[in-house]
Amino acid sequence: VYNPSASINAHVGKFDLSGSVAWYNTTNDAVSVERTSYENLAAELNSDSKMTYGGDWGGFDVSAVAEINPRHSVGLWAQYTGDNSESYNTSRTSFLSDVIKRNNESVYDGYDTGERYAAALNYVIKTDTLGSTLKFIVDYNQSAPTKGEDSHAMINENGIQTDSLYNYRNTSLFRIATASVARERTLSSHWKLKYGAKYTYNEINSASQYRYLNAGVWMPSVVDDFDISYAEKIGAAYATATMNYGRISAVVGLRGEYTYSDARESGVSQNYFSLFPNANLSVALDKSGKHSLVAQYSRNIARPSFWNLTPNRQQVSDYTFQSGNPLLKPQYTDNITVTAVVAYKYSLTLGMNIRRDVIQRMMVQDPSNPM
């Protein structure tokens, strides 16, 4: 394994500059040998396999923050990473008995590559001397992984030989972009207020292809190809108030989100609005604050993934297929906890999670093919 890296940070005039670069290279070899004797069958199994895998990963990032004046500053950050890994596995197995003489040979040649770009820009305004700010932030992430495998399997059983040659290819493109505005106001030594809005765009494009060689022609495999393309847009607004009075402090907030998603290939679409309240109450039981009680409540969401929603059938094994449910609702969880803190050292927490519309995988019999 090799992993060199370097970084630099500098303050030049009104600029804070930084940059880093890193590279990672690894190679792994593994050999496996198995000898098994089946005394009750008068049979023997011999297996040898060799696995070689490894690759390179590298990238760099740069950032700059400029203080335009004591109240205004702007920051920029960018990053690039790339990786390229390969694997090559060979295996030979023989099963010998008085009845069966079977020899298996297989070769798996795979690769996994990808590139990722990311960038962020922010603009910060200090609106008073108490620490109040107004922030504008945008960021963008894009990754494009590709995967593939070429496989060759040969079987010779009692002098009869069969073989198969097949491959798998997957190309994907993921994009995530966000834009937000955040306002923080210090109203007094006892009160603070935060509010803002955020927009998120999330896109996935993933296509897989399976082929096997038949009489010199590459044919579709029994495993279904798929092409999944989804886009999800989320608009959110929030407000949070913080209060501190003596031994009592509290935080109360509310966030509202509207989600719209659609799949261009399958026609699946969803749109829904959600509210997320949260609260935190802390009470010190003595002047020093050694002993305290804290009560918390929050609500969060687990959205069904694109893979959970798509109705395309994907073969998992010889007898199992996987298919999504386009009617899935998001899963909501209400979290409630009460914590007692004693002498800054010990704490006891009682908690409860209430989940609604839990997303789970169900195993059912295929109505069109009960076998």
Short mmCIF file of C-alpha atoms in Angstrom, two decimals:
data_model
loop_
_atom_site.label_atom_id
_atom_site.label_comp_id
_atom_site.label_asym_id
_atom_site.label_seq_id
_atom_site.Cartn_x
_atom_site.Cartn_y
_atom_site.Cartn_z
CA VAL A 1 0.00 0.00 0.00
CA TYR A 2 1.28 3.48 -0.92
CA ASN A 3 -0.45 6.63 0.35
CA PRO A 4 1.51 9.88 -0.14
CA SER A 5 -0.25 13.20 0.54
CA ALA A 6 0.53 16.90 0.94
CA SER A 7 -1.33 20.00 2.06
CA ILE A 8 -0.70 23.73 2.37
CA ASN A 9 -2.45 26.59 4.17
CA ALA A 10 -1.65 30.25 3.77
CA HIS A 11 -2.97 33.67 4.76
CA VAL A 12 -2.22 36.26 2.08
CA GLY A 13 -3.60 39.73 2.61
CA LYS A 14 -7.39 39.36 2.83
CA PHE A 15 -7.30 35.75 1.61
CA ASP A 16 -7.15 32.46 3.48
CA LEU A 17 -5.96 29.82 1.00
CA SER A 18 -5.62 26.07 1.36
CA GLY A 19 -5.03 23.05 -0.84
CA SER A 20 -4.29 19.37 -0.55
CA VAL A 21 -3.49 16.43 -2.78
CA ALA A 22 -3.42 12.70 -2.04
CA TRP A 23 -2.86 9.42 -3.87
CA TYR A 24 -3.56 5.89 -2.68
CA ASN A 25 -2.39 2.69 -4.36
CA THR A 26 -2.90 -0.86 -3.16
CA THR A 27 -2.37 -4.38 -4.51
CA ASN A 28 -3.70 -7.50 -2.81
CA ASP A 29 -3.08 -11.16 -3.62
CA ALA A 30 -4.93 -13.98 -1.89
CA VAL A 31 -4.57 -17.73 -2.43
CA SER A 32 -7.03 -20.30 -1.12
CA VAL A 33 -6.51 -24.08 -1.09
CA GLU A 34 -9.14 -26.58 0.09
CA ARG A 35 -8.92 -30.35 0.43
CA THR A 36 -12.01 -32.16 1.73
CA SER A 37 -12.55 -35.92 2.06
CA TYR A 38 -16.06 -37.34 2.35
CA GLU A 39 -15.50 -40.70 4.03
CA ASN A 40 -19.11 -41.89 3.82
CA LEU A 41 -19.20 -41.12 0.07
CA ALA A 42 -15.66 -42.23 -0.76
CA ALA A 43 -15.27 -38.87 -2.48
CA GLU A 44 -12.79 -36.02 -2.47
CA LEU A 45 -13.05 -32.30 -3.25
CA ASN A 46 -10.01 -30.26 -4.24
CA SER A 47 -10.22 -26.51 -4.78
CA ASP A 48 -7.62 -23.87 -5.59
CA SER A 49 -8.32 -20.18 -6.16
CA LYS A 50 -6.29 -17.04 -6.58
CA MET A 51 -7.64 -13.52 -6.19
CA THR A 52 -5.79 -10.39 -7.24
CA TYR A 53 -7.33 -6.99 -6.70
CA GLY A 54 -6.23 -3.43 -6.19
CA GLY A 55 -6.13 -0.04 -7.77
CA ASP A 56 -5.53 3.67 -7.46
CA TRP A 57 -7.40 6.50 -5.80
CA GLY A 58 -6.37 10.13 -5.99
CA GLY A 59 -7.67 13.63 -5.73
CA PHE A 60 -7.16 17.22 -4.70
CA ASP A 61 -9.13 20.08 -3.20
CA VAL A 62 -8.61 23.83 -3.05
CA SER A 63 -10.38 26.54 -1.08
CA ALA A 64 -10.20 30.29 -0.68
CA VAL A 65 -11.95 32.67 1.71
CA ALA A 66 -11.78 36.40 1.04
CA GLU A 67 -12.70 39.03 3.59
CA ILE A 68 -14.04 41.85 1.45
CA ASN A 69 -14.45 44.04 4.52
CA PRO A 70 -15.10 43.39 8.23
CA ARG A 71 -18.79 42.64 7.49
CA HIS A 72 -18.64 40.79 4.15
CA SER A 73 -16.76 37.62 3.18
CA VAL A 74 -16.95 35.12 0.33
CA GLY A 75 -15.66 31.54 0.19
CA LEU A 76 -15.06 29.03 -2.60
CA TRP A 77 -14.18 25.32 -2.37
CA ALA A 78 -13.62 22.72 -5.11
CA GLN A 79 -12.66 19.07 -5.08
CA TYR A 80 -11.87 16.30 -7.56
CA THR A 81 -11.39 12.60 -6.84
CA GLY A 82 -10.93 9.64 -9.16
CA ASP A 83 -10.49 5.93 -8.63
CA ASN A 84 -9.66 2.92 -10.76
CA SER A 85 -9.68 -0.61 -9.35
CA GLU A 86 -9.46 -4.04 -10.95
CA SER A 87 -9.94 -7.62 -9.79
CA TYR A 88 -8.94 -10.90 -11.40
CA ASN A 89 -10.02 -14.16 -9.81
CA THR A 90 -9.38 -17.71 -11.00
CA SER A 91 -10.75 -20.89 -9.48
CA ARG A 92 -10.36 -24.63 -10.12
CA THR A 93 -12.43 -27.26 -8.34
CA SER A 94 -12.63 -31.02 -8.76
CA PHE A 95 -15.09 -33.43 -7.16
CA LEU A 96 -14.09 -37.07 -7.59
CA SER A 97 -15.98 -40.18 -6.52
CA ASP A 98 -16.79 -43.62 -7.88
CA VAL A 99 -19.84 -42.14 -9.65
CA ILE A 100 -18.95 -38.53 -10.52
CA LYS A 101 -15.83 -36.92 -11.90
CA ARG A 102 -16.55 -33.20 -12.13
CA ASN A 103 -14.04 -30.43 -12.84
CA ASN A 104 -14.94 -26.73 -12.68
CA GLU A 105 -12.82 -23.81 -13.86
CA SER A 106 -13.83 -20.17 -13.70
CA VAL A 107 -12.33 -16.76 -14.39
CA TYR A 108 -13.73 -13.42 -13.20
CA ASP A 109 -12.21 -10.22 -14.58
CA GLY A 110 -13.77 -7.06 -13.14
CA TYR A 111 -13.20 -3.32 -12.98
CA ASP A 112 -14.63 -0.36 -11.07
CA THR A 113 -13.83 3.23 -12.00
CA GLY A 114 -15.29 6.59 -11.12
CA GLU A 115 -14.85 10.35 -10.98
CA ARG A 116 -16.37 12.86 -8.57
CA TYR A 117 -16.55 16.63 -8.81
CA ALA A 118 -17.70 18.88 -5.99
CA ALA A 119 -17.81 22.63 -5.46
CA ALA A 120 -19.31 25.08 -2.96
CA LEU A 121 -19.68 28.85 -2.79
CA ASN A 122 -20.84 30.93 0.17
CA TYR A 123 -21.34 34.60 0.92
CA VAL A 124 -21.59 35.73 4.55
CA ILE A 125 -22.78 39.11 5.83
CA LYS A 126 -22.37 40.12 9.48
CA THR A 127 -25.42 42.29 10.11
CA ASP A 128 -24.53 43.60 13.59
CA THR A 129 -21.92 43.41 16.34
CA LEU A 130 -23.86 40.78 18.35
CA GLY A 131 -23.04 37.89 15.99
CA SER A 132 -26.03 38.06 13.64
CA THR A 133 -25.34 36.81 10.10
CA LEU A 134 -26.95 36.34 6.71
CA LYS A 135 -25.55 33.46 4.63
CA PHE A 136 -26.02 32.44 1.00
CA ILE A 137 -24.70 28.96 0.12
CA VAL A 138 -24.73 26.89 -3.08
CA ASP A 139 -23.01 23.56 -3.72
CA TYR A 140 -22.85 20.89 -6.40
CA ASN A 141 -21.74 17.23 -6.42
CA GLN A 142 -21.43 14.91 -9.41
CA SER A 143 -20.12 11.36 -9.60
CA ALA A 144 -19.92 8.99 -12.57
CA PRO A 145 -19.00 5.42 -11.57
CA THR A 146 -18.70 2.56 -14.07
CA LYS A 147 -18.50 -1.13 -13.23
CA GLY A 148 -18.11 -4.29 -15.24
CA GLU A 149 -17.15 -7.93 -15.16
CA ASP A 150 -16.22 -10.53 -17.77
CA SER A 151 -16.71 -14.11 -16.63
CA HIS A 152 -15.90 -17.53 -18.07
CA ALA A 153 -17.04 -20.76 -16.44
CA MET A 154 -16.25 -24.31 -17.67
CA ILE A 155 -17.66 -27.60 -16.37
CA ASN A 156 -16.50 -31.11 -17.32
CA GLU A 157 -18.62 -33.86 -15.81
CA ASN A 158 -17.84 -37.47 -16.68
CA GLY A 159 -16.25 -36.41 -19.95
CA ILE A 160 -19.07 -34.05 -21.04
CA GLN A 161 -17.92 -30.43 -21.22
CA THR A 162 -20.03 -27.26 -21.11
CA ASP A 163 -18.97 -23.67 -20.72
CA SER A 164 -20.41 -20.16 -20.56
CA LEU A 165 -19.06 -16.71 -21.29
CA TYR A 166 -20.96 -13.73 -19.93
CA ASN A 167 -20.46 -10.10 -18.96
CA TYR A 168 -21.99 -7.32 -16.90
CA ARG A 169 -21.79 -3.56 -17.48
CA ASN A 170 -23.09 -0.69 -15.35
CA THR A 171 -22.78 3.04 -15.94
CA SER A 172 -24.19 5.65 -13.57
CA LEU A 173 -24.38 9.40 -13.19
CA PHE A 174 -25.39 11.07 -9.92
CA ARG A 175 -25.98 14.80 -9.43
CA ILE A 176 -26.85 16.69 -6.24
CA ALA A 177 -27.19 20.49 -6.08
CA THR A 178 -28.39 22.69 -3.21
CA ALA A 179 -29.04 26.39 -2.69
CA SER A 180 -29.84 27.92 0.69
CA VAL A 181 -30.22 31.20 2.51
CA ALA A 182 -29.81 31.27 6.31
CA ARG A 183 -30.46 34.11 8.72
CA GLU A 184 -29.18 34.10 12.29
CA ARG A 185 -30.22 36.95 14.58
CA THR A 186 -29.02 37.59 18.11
CA LEU A 187 -31.92 39.52 19.59
CA SER A 188 -30.45 39.81 23.07
CA SER A 189 -28.27 37.92 25.52
CA HIS A 190 -31.29 35.67 26.16
CA TRP A 191 -32.79 35.16 22.70
CA LYS A 192 -31.55 33.99 19.31
CA LEU A 193 -33.54 33.37 16.15
CA LYS A 194 -32.63 31.31 13.08
CA TYR A 195 -34.66 30.98 9.89
CA GLY A 196 -34.06 30.22 6.26
CA ALA A 197 -34.89 28.21 3.17
CA LYS A 198 -33.18 25.50 1.14
CA TYR A 199 -33.69 23.83 -2.24
CA THR A 200 -32.19 20.43 -3.09
CA TYR A 201 -32.03 18.72 -6.49
CA ASN A 202 -31.09 15.03 -6.49
CA GLU A 203 -30.72 13.04 -9.73
CA ILE A 204 -29.74 9.44 -10.43
CA ASN A 205 -29.15 7.73 -13.77
CA SER A 206 -28.09 4.09 -13.65
CA ALA A 207 -28.12 1.51 -16.44
CA SER A 208 -27.03 -2.15 -16.23
CA GLN A 209 -26.65 -4.71 -19.00
CA TYR A 210 -26.15 -8.49 -18.77
CA ARG A 211 -25.10 -10.59 -21.78
CA TYR A 212 -23.93 -14.16 -22.49
CA LEU A 213 -22.29 -15.61 -25.59
CA ASN A 214 -24.36 -18.06 -27.63
CA ALA A 215 -23.06 -19.39 -30.98
CA GLY A 216 -20.83 -16.34 -31.34
CA VAL A 217 -23.64 -13.85 -30.62
CA TRP A 218 -24.01 -11.86 -27.37
CA MET A 219 -27.56 -12.54 -26.10
CA PRO A 220 -29.59 -10.96 -23.26
CA SER A 221 -29.08 -12.86 -20.03
CA VAL A 222 -31.80 -14.31 -17.80
CA VAL A 223 -30.99 -11.39 -15.48
CA ASP A 224 -33.00 -8.39 -16.62
CA ASP A 225 -31.28 -5.24 -17.85
CA PHE A 226 -32.47 -2.06 -16.22
CA ASP A 227 -32.23 1.68 -16.79
CA ILE A 228 -33.26 3.76 -13.79
CA SER A 229 -33.48 7.54 -14.09
CA TYR A 230 -34.98 9.58 -11.25
CA ALA A 231 -35.05 13.19 -10.22
CA GLU A 232 -36.04 14.45 -6.77
CA LYS A 233 -36.64 18.08 -5.79
CA ILE A 234 -37.04 19.21 -2.18
CA GLY A 235 -37.98 22.72 -1.07
CA ALA A 236 -37.74 23.49 2.64
CA ALA A 237 -38.20 26.42 5.03
CA TYR A 238 -37.39 26.48 8.74
CA ALA A 239 -37.36 28.64 11.86
CA THR A 240 -35.70 28.03 15.25
CA ALA A 241 -35.82 30.07 18.45
CA THR A 242 -33.28 29.68 21.28
CA MET A 243 -33.86 30.98 24.81
CA ASN A 244 -31.49 31.11 27.84
CA TYR A 245 -32.70 32.38 31.23
CA GLY A 246 -30.71 31.41 34.30
CA ARG A 247 -31.00 27.68 34.84
CA ILE A 248 -33.43 27.16 31.97
CA SER A 249 -32.61 26.97 28.28
CA ALA A 250 -34.90 25.92 25.45
CA VAL A 251 -34.87 25.48 21.68
CA VAL A 252 -38.05 25.26 19.60
CA GLY A 253 -38.11 24.84 15.83
CA LEU A 254 -40.28 23.91 12.89
CA ARG A 255 -39.31 22.86 9.35
CA GLY A 256 -41.64 22.38 6.41
CA GLU A 257 -40.64 20.40 3.30
CA TYR A 258 -42.28 19.79 -0.05
CA THR A 259 -40.91 16.84 -2.04
CA TYR A 260 -41.51 16.04 -5.69
CA SER A 261 -39.87 13.11 -7.47
CA ASP A 262 -40.39 11.49 -10.84
CA ALA A 263 -38.90 8.61 -12.81
CA ARG A 264 -38.60 9.22 -16.51
CA GLU A 265 -38.39 5.54 -17.46
CA SER A 266 -40.97 3.89 -15.19
CA GLY A 267 -43.43 6.78 -14.89
CA VAL A 268 -43.29 6.69 -11.07
CA SER A 269 -43.94 10.07 -9.45
CA GLN A 270 -44.50 11.26 -5.89
CA ASN A 271 -45.21 14.57 -4.21
CA TYR A 272 -45.94 15.26 -0.55
CA PHE A 273 -45.59 17.93 2.14
CA SER A 274 -44.13 17.22 5.59
CA LEU A 275 -43.76 19.17 8.84
CA PHE A 276 -40.90 18.52 11.28
CA PRO A 277 -41.20 20.09 14.74
CA ASN A 278 -38.39 19.84 17.28
CA ALA A 279 -37.91 21.00 20.86
CA ASN A 280 -35.25 20.86 23.56
CA LEU A 281 -35.68 21.89 27.21
CA SER A 282 -32.76 21.89 29.65
CA VAL A 283 -33.08 22.67 33.38
CA ALA A 284 -30.10 22.94 35.75
CA LEU A 285 -31.00 21.60 39.21
CA ASP A 286 -28.28 23.56 41.00
CA LYS A 287 -26.43 26.84 40.52
CA SER A 288 -23.22 25.21 39.27
CA GLY A 289 -25.07 23.12 36.66
CA LYS A 290 -23.62 19.83 37.90
CA HIS A 291 -27.04 18.20 37.91
CA SER A 292 -29.57 18.77 35.16
CA LEU A 293 -32.57 17.39 33.31
CA VAL A 294 -32.89 17.51 29.49
CA ALA A 295 -36.03 16.69 27.51
CA GLN A 296 -35.90 16.41 23.71
CA TYR A 297 -38.36 15.82 20.90
CA SER A 298 -37.70 15.62 17.15
CA ARG A 299 -39.31 14.24 14.03
CA ASN A 300 -37.41 12.96 10.99
CA ILE A 301 -38.08 11.29 7.67
CA ALA A 302 -36.71 8.34 5.71
CA ARG A 303 -37.70 8.75 2.08
CA PRO A 304 -38.08 5.62 -0.06
CA SER A 305 -35.02 5.30 -2.25
CA PHE A 306 -35.22 5.20 -6.02
CA TRP A 307 -34.43 1.46 -5.83
CA ASN A 308 -37.34 0.94 -3.40
CA LEU A 309 -39.78 2.66 -5.76
CA THR A 310 -38.93 1.30 -9.19
CA PRO A 311 -41.22 -1.58 -10.23
CA ASN A 312 -38.56 -3.18 -12.48
CA ARG A 313 -37.89 -6.83 -11.66
CA GLN A 314 -34.27 -7.62 -10.84
CA GLN A 315 -33.12 -11.20 -10.39
CA VAL A 316 -31.36 -11.81 -7.07
CA SER A 317 -30.91 -15.60 -7.30
CA ASP A 318 -32.23 -18.57 -9.25
CA TYR A 319 -35.51 -18.45 -7.34
CA THR A 320 -35.76 -14.84 -6.18
CA PHE A 321 -36.59 -11.58 -7.91
CA GLN A 322 -36.65 -8.10 -6.39
CA SER A 323 -39.14 -5.39 -7.31
CA GLY A 324 -39.90 -1.97 -5.86
CA ASN A 325 -43.24 -0.48 -4.87
CA PRO A 326 -44.05 2.86 -6.56
CA LEU A 327 -46.79 3.53 -3.96
CA LEU A 328 -44.43 3.56 -0.97
CA LYS A 329 -44.90 6.47 1.42
CA PRO A 330 -42.01 8.02 3.35
CA GLN A 331 -41.26 6.66 6.81
CA TYR A 332 -41.64 9.12 9.71
CA THR A 333 -40.11 8.74 13.18
CA ASP A 334 -40.92 10.72 16.32
CA ASN A 335 -38.03 10.65 18.81
CA ILE A 336 -38.62 11.44 22.49
CA THR A 337 -35.89 11.34 25.17
CA VAL A 338 -35.49 12.47 28.78
CA THR A 339 -31.96 12.59 30.22
CA ALA A 340 -30.78 13.11 33.78
CA VAL A 341 -27.15 14.26 34.24
CA VAL A 342 -25.49 13.83 37.65
CA ALA A 343 -22.23 15.54 38.68
CA TYR A 344 -21.20 16.12 35.04
CA LYS A 345 -20.21 12.41 34.93
CA TYR A 346 -23.22 10.16 34.87
CA SER A 347 -26.30 10.21 32.70
CA LEU A 348 -29.47 8.16 32.46
CA THR A 349 -31.61 8.42 29.35
CA LEU A 350 -35.11 7.13 28.75
CA GLY A 351 -36.17 7.21 25.13
CA MET A 352 -38.92 6.20 22.76
CA ASN A 353 -39.11 6.09 18.95
CA ILE A 354 -42.50 6.03 17.26
CA ARG A 355 -42.32 4.97 13.61
CA ARG A 356 -45.07 5.28 11.03
CA ASP A 357 -45.23 3.75 7.54
CA VAL A 358 -42.12 1.66 8.16
CA ILE A 359 -40.38 0.64 4.91
CA GLN A 360 -39.54 -3.08 4.93
CA ARG A 361 -38.76 -5.79 2.42
CA MET A 362 -41.47 -8.45 2.13
CA MET A 363 -41.02 -11.98 0.79
CA VAL A 364 -44.06 -13.16 -1.19
CA GLN A 365 -44.82 -15.92 -3.65
CA ASP A 366 -44.97 -14.96 -7.33
CA PRO A 367 -48.66 -15.30 -8.32
CA SER A 368 -47.76 -16.07 -11.93
CA ASN A 369 -45.10 -18.64 -11.02
CA PRO A 370 -45.56 -20.21 -7.55
CA MET A 371 -42.37 -22.29 -8.03
#
